[in-house]
Coordinates of C-alpha atoms and ligand atoms in Angstrom, one line a residue:
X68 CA 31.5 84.9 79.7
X69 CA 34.8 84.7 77.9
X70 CA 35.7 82.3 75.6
X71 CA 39.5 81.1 75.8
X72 CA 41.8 81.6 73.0
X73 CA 43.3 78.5 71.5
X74 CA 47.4 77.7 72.0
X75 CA 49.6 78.3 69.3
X76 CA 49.7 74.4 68.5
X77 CA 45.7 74.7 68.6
X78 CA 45.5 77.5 66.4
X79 CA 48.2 75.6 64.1
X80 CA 46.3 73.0 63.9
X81 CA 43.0 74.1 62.7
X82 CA 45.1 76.4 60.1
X83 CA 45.6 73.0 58.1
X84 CA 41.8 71.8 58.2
X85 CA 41.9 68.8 55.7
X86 CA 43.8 66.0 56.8
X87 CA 43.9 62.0 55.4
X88 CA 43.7 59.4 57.4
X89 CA 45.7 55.9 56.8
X90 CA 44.0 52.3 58.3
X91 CA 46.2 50.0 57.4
X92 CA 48.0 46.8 59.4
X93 CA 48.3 43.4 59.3
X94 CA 44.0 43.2 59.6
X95 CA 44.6 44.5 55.8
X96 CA 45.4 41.1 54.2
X97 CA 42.1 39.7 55.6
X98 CA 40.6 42.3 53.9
X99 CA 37.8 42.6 56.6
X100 CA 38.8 45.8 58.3
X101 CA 40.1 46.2 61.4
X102 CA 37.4 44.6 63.0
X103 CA 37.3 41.4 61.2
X104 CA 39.2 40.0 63.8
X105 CA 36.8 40.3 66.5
X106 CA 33.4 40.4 64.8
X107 CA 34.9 36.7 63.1
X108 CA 36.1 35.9 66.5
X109 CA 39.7 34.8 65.3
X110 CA 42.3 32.9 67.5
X111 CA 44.9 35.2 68.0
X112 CA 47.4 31.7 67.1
X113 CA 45.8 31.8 64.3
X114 CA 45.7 35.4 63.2
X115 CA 49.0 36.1 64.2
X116 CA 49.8 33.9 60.3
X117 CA 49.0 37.2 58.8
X118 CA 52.4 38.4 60.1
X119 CA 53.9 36.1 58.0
X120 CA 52.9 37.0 54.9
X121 CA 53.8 41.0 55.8
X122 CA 56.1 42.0 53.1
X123 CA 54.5 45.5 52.6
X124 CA 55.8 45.4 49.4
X125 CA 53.9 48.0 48.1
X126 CA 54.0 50.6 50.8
X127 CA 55.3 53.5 49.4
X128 CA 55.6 56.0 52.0
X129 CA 56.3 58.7 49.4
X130 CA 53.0 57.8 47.2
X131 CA 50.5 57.8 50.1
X132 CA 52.4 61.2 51.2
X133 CA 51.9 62.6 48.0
X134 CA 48.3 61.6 47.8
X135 CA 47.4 63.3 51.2
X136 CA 49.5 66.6 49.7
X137 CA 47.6 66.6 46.1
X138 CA 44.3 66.5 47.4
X139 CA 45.1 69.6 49.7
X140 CA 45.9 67.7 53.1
X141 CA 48.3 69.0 55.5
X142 CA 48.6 66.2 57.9
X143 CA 48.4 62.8 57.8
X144 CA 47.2 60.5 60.9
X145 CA 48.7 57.2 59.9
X146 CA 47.8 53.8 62.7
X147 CA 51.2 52.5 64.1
X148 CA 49.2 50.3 66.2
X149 CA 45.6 49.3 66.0
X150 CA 43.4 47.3 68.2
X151 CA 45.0 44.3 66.8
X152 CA 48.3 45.0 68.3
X153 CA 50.8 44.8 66.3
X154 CA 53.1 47.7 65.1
X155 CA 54.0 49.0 62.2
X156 CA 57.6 50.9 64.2
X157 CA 60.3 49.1 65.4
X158 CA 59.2 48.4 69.4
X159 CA 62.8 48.2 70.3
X160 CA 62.2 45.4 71.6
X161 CA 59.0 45.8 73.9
X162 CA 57.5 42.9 72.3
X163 CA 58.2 40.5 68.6
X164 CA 54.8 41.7 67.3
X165 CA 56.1 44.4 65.3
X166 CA 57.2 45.0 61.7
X167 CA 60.8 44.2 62.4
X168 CA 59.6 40.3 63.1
X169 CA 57.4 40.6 59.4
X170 CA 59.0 39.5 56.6
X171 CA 58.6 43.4 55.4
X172 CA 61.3 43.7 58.3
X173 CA 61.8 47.4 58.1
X174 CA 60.6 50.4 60.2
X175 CA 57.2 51.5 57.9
X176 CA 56.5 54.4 60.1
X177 CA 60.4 55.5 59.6
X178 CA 59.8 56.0 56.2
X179 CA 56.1 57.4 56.7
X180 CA 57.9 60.4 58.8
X181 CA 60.6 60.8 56.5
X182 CA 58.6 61.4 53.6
X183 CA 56.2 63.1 55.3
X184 CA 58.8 65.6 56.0
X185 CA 60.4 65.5 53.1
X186 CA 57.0 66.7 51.4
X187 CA 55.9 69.1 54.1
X188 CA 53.3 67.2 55.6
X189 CA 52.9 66.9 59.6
X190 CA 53.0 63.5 60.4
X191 CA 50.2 62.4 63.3
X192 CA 50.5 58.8 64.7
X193 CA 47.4 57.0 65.2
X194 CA 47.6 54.2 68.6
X195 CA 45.3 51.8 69.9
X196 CA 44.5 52.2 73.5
X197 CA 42.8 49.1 74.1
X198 CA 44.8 45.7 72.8
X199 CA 43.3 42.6 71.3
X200 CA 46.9 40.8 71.3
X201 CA 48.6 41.9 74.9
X202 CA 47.3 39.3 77.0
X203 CA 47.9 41.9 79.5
X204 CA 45.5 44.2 78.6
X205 CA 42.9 41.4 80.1
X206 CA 45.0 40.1 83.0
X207 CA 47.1 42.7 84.3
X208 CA 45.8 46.3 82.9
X209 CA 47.9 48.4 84.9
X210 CA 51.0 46.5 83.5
X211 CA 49.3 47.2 80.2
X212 CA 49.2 50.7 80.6
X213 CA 53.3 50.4 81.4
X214 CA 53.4 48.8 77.9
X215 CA 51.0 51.1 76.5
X216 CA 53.3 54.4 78.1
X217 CA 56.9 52.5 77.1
X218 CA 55.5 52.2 73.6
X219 CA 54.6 56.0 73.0
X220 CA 57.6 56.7 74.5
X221 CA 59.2 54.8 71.5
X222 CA 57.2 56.9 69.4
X223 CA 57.7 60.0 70.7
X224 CA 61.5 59.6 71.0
X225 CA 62.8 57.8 67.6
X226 CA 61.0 59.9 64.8
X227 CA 61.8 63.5 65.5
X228 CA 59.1 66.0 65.9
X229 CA 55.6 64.6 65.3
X230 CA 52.2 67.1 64.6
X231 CA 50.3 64.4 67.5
X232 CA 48.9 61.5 68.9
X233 CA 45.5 60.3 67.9
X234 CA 44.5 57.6 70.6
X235 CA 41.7 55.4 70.0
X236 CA 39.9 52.7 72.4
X237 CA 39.2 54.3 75.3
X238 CA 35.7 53.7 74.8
X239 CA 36.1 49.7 75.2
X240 CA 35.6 50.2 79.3
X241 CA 34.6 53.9 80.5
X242 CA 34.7 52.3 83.7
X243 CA 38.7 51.8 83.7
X244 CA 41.3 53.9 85.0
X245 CA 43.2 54.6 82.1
X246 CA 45.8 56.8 84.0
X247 CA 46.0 59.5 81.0
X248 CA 47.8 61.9 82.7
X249 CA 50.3 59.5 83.1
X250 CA 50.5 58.5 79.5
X251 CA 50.2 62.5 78.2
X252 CA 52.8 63.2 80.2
X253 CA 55.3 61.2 78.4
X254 CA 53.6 63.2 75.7
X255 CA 54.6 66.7 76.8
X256 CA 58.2 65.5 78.2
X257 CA 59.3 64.3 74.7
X258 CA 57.3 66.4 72.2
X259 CA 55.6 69.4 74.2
X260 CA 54.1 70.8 70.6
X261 CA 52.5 67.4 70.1
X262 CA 48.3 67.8 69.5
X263 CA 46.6 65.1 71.6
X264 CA 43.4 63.6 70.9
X265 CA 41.5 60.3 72.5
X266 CA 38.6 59.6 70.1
X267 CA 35.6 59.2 72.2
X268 CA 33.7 57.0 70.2
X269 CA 30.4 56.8 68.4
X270 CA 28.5 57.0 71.6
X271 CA 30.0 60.0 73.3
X272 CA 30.8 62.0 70.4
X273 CA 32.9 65.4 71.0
X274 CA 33.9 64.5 74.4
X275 CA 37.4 65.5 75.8
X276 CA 38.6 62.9 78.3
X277 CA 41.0 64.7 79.8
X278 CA 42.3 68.1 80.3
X279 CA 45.3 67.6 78.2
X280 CA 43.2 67.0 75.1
X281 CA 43.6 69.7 72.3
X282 CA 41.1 68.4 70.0
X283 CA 37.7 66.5 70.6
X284 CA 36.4 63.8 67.7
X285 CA 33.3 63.8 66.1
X286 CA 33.4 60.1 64.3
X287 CA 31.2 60.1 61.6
X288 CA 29.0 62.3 63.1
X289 CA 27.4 65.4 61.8
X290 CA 30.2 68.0 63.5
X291 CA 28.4 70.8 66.0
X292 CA 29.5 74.1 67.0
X293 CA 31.5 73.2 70.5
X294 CA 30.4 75.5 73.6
X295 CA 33.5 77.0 74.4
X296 CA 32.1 80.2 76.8
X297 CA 33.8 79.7 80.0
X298 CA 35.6 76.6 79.3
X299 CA 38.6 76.0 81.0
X300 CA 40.5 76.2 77.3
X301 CA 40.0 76.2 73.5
X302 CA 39.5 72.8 72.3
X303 CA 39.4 72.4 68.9
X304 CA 37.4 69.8 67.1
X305 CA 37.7 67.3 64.1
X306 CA 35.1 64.7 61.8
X307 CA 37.0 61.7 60.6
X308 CA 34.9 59.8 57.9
X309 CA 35.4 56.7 56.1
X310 CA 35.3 57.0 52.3
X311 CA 33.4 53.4 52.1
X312 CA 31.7 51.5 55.1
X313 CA 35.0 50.3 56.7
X314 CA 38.3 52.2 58.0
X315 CA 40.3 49.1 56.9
X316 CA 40.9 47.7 53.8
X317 CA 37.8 45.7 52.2
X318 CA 37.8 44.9 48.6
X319 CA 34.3 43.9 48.7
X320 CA 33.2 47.4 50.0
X321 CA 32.1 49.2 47.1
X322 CA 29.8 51.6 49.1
X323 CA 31.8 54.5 48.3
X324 CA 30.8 58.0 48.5
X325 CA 30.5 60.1 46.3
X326 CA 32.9 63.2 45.7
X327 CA 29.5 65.2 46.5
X328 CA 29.6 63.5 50.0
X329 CA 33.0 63.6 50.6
X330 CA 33.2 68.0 49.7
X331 CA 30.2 68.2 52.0
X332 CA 31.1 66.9 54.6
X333 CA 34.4 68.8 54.4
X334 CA 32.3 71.6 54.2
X335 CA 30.1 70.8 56.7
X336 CA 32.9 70.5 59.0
X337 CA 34.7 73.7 58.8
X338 CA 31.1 75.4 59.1
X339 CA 31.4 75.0 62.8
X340 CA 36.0 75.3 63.1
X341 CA 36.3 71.4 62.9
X342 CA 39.6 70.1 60.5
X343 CA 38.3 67.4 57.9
X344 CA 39.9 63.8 58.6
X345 CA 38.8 61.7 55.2
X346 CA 40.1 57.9 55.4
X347 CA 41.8 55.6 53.1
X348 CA 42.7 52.0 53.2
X349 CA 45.5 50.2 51.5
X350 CA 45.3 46.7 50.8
X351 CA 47.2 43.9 52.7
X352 CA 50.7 44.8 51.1
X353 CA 50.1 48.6 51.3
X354 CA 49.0 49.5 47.9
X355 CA 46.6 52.2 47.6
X356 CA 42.9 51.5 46.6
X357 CA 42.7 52.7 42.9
X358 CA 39.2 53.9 43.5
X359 CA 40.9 55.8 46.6
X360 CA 43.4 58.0 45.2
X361 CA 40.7 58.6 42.2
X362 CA 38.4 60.6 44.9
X363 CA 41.6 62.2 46.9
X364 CA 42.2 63.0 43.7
X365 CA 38.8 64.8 43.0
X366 CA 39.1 66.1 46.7
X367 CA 42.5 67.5 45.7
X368 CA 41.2 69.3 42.6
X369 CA 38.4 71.0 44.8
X370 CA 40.9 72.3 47.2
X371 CA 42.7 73.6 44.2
X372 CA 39.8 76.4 43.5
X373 CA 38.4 76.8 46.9
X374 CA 40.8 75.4 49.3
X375 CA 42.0 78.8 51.0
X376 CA 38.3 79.0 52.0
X377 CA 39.4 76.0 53.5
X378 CA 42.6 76.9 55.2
X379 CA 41.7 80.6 55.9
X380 CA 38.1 80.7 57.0
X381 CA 36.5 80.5 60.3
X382 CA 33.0 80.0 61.2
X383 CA 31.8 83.5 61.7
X384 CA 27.7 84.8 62.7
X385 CA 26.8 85.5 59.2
X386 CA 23.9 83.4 58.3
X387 CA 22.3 82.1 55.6
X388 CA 19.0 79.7 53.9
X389 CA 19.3 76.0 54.2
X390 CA 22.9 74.5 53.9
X391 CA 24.7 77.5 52.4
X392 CA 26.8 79.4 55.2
X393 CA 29.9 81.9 55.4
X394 CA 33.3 81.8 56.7
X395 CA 35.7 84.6 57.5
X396 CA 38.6 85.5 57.7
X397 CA 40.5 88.7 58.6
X398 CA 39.7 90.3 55.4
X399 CA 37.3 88.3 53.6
X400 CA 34.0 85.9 54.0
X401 CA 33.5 82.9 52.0
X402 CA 30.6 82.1 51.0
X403 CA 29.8 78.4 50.4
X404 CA 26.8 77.5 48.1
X405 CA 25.5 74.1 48.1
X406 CA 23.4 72.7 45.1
X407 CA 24.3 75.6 43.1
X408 CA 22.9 74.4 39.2
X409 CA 24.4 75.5 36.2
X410 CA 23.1 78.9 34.8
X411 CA 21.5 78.1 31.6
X412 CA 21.1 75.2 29.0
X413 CA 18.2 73.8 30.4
X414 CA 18.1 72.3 27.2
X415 CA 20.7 69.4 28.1
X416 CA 21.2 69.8 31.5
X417 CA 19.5 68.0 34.3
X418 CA 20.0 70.4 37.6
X419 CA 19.7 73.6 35.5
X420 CA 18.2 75.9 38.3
X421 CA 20.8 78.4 40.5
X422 CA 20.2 80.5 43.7
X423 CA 19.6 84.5 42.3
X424 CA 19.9 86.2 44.8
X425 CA 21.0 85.1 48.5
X426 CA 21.1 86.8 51.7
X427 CA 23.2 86.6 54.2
X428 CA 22.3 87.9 58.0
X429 CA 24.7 89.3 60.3
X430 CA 27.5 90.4 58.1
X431 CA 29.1 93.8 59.9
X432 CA 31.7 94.3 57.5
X433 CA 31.2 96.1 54.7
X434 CA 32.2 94.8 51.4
X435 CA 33.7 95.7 48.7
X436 CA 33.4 92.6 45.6
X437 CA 32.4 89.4 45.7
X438 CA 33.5 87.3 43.0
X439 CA 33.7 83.5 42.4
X440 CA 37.2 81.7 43.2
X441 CA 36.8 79.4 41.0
X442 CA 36.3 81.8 37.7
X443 CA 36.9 85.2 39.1
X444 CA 33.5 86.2 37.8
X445 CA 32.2 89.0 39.5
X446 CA 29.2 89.2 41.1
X447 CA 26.1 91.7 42.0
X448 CA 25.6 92.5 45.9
X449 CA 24.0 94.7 48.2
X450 CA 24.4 95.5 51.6
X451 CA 21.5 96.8 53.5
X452 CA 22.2 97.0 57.4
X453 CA 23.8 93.9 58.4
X454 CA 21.9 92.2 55.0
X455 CA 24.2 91.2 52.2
X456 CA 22.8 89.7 49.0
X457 CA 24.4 88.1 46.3
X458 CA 23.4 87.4 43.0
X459 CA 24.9 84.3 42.4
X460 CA 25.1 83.4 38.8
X461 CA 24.9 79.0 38.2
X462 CA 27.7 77.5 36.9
X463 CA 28.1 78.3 33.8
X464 CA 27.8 75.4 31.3
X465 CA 30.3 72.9 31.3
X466 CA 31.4 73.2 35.0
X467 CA 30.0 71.3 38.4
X468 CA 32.0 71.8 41.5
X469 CA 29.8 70.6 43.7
X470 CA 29.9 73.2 46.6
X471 CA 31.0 76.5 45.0
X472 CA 32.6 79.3 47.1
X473 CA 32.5 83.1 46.7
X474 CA 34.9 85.2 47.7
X475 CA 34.1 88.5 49.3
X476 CA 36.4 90.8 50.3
X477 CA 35.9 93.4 53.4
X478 CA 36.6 96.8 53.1
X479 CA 40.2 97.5 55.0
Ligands
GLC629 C1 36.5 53.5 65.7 C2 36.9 52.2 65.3 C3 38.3 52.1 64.9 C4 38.7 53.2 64.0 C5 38.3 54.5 64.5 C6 38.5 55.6 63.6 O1 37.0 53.8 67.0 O2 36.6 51.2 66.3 O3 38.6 50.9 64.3 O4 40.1 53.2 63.9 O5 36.9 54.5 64.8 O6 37.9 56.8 63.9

């Protein structure tokens, strides 16, 4: 059976394969992610204070841009509005629950698509479908979805072209008629190249709600291949992760993962074609977490050796032992080695054993060097049928990349 070839704005997409996500609203000052209003069952009276105090006086639009560009991220999916309701754009008016009634008092995600552009990053807007503040959401959900529509049509409108729309609560009622069509369709009227994705949630990981989705979601979850052999189209597919426990800002989250984790799971994601969404949170005025920018930081110096691996490499049928895999591109395979030790010193280091040689199954091209990206030493290989093993050397001392890649290039 064939398997459909993604659209041009598909294929676009999964060329940028790392992206950053931004949590951040008015649930940041409470510093009990975006939850903390419903798990603390707040009065929405009461929580509405935090407006406020909502100078944003440390969002700096250009910082977080260039945070998301150092550590090797194309694209940015930033929340205008999350399930508390209010908006970080300028509503023109569709309701006072917006940034232009905060005492910050000026159009955040203005200046988040301005400097996104100024810097060459695509700018994706984040939107709550479901709505802990409209009482219409509860009482009159078709007018809600008006409100929900005549909002995205704000977006979609006022901020020149945008990469996409990630939409997010869907999963609070399955049963409902969300009338998608209806709200993609404003969608493709205003900004035709837009990516669309509704996050399905943590119970139906991966699933696309509706035919206009480009991209499916696996939150948190450990990314599969997708089965795309006589699908109607190419979706493409993407893991979000948290850096801590919480997408909005905690300070008292300290559960952070480890750059280890964070490459992995990168890693792990482009093993089966899904882009790499890795969260941050900044506190209630829109300062970024130190501890944040330190790991987008380490993420960023990663990308540095290895990232065209990244960018350029496609899950391919090569296969390998245990976590280690190949990608491809259209003329060279990557090879990612996990828990690679350093070569030598076993003197004074702790992890001091390495792979030898590895084999890799299924490889039909043939190859002509293999050599590490991050040192350009070269390395031994032979190619026996469709077997090609690689001698791969351990870091030598003084170096720990975590995952280390190999380039190999394919005969032209
Ligand atoms: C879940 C959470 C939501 C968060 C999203 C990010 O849907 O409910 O708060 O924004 O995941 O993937």
């Amino acid at each position: 059976m064939a398997i459909p070839q993604p659209t041009q704005r598909v294929a676009d997409y999964e060329n940028m394969g790392l992206g950053m996500f931004v949590h951040w609203g008015l649930y940041s000052q409470l510093e009990k992610d975006a939850w903390g209003f419903w798990i603390y069952q707040y009065d929405m009276a009461e929580y509405k204070k935090a407006m406020d105090t909502f100078t944003a006086e440390d969002f700096d639009a250009e910082k977080l841009v260039l945070t998301a560009k150092n550590a090797g991220c194309r694209y940015i999916v930033l929340t205008t509005r999350h399930h508390e309701g209010f908006s970080l754009y300028d509503t023109c008016g569709l309701n006072a629950f917006d940034v232009m009634h905060a005492p910050a008092g000026r159009d955040l995600i203005r200046e988040y698509v301005d400097a996104c552009n100024k810097h060459g990053i695509v700018p994706f807007f984040y939107h709550t479908t479901l709505d802990w503040y409209h009482p219409d959401y509860r009482e009159n959900f078709d007018k809600y979805l008006g409100y929900l529509r005549d909002s995205v049509e704000v977006l979609c409108k006022n901020y020149g072209k945008i990469g996409g729309f990630w939409f997010d609560g869907n999963w609070d009622d399955w049963n409902a008629d969300w009338k998608e069509g209806e709200l993609y369709a404003v969608i493709r009227k205003y900004q035709p190249d837009a990516i669309i994705i509704n996050n399905s949630g943590l119970r139906r990981i991966a699933v696309a709600t509706h035919p206009e989705i480009d991209a499916v979601v696996f939150e948190q979850g450990h990314p599969k291949p997708l089965e795309r052999e006589g699908a109607p189209k190419y979706l493409a597919a993407e893991l979000c992760l948290p850096m801590n426990d919480h997408w909005g800002y905690v300070g008292t989250d300290w559960n952070y993962k480890s750059p280890k984790t964070i490459i992995e799971a990168l890693c792990d994601a482009r093993r089966v074609g899904a882009n790499f969404l890795v969260n941050v949170s900044p506190d209630g005025q829109g300062g970024i977490v130190p501890m944040q920018s330190l790991l987008m930081q380490t993420v960023g110096d990663w990308m540095k050796l290895y990232g065209e691996a990244i960018y350029r490499g496609r899950p391919c049928a090569a296969k390998s032992s245990g976590r280690n895999y190949a990608l491809r591109s259209d003329d060279a395979l990557y090879l990612m080695f996990y828990d690679l030790g350093e070569g030598g010193n076993k003197n004074v280091t702790v992890n001091a054993d390495y792979f030898g040689w590895q084999a890799f199954d299924r490889v039909t091209d043939e190859i002509v060097s293999v050599e590490w990206m991050d040192n350009g030493e070269k390395l031994d290989f032979i190619q026996q049928g469709e077997m090609l093993s690689v001698g791969a050397t351990g870091y030598p001392f003084g170096t720990h990349t975590l995952v280390r890649v190999a380039k190999a290039i394919i005969k032209k």
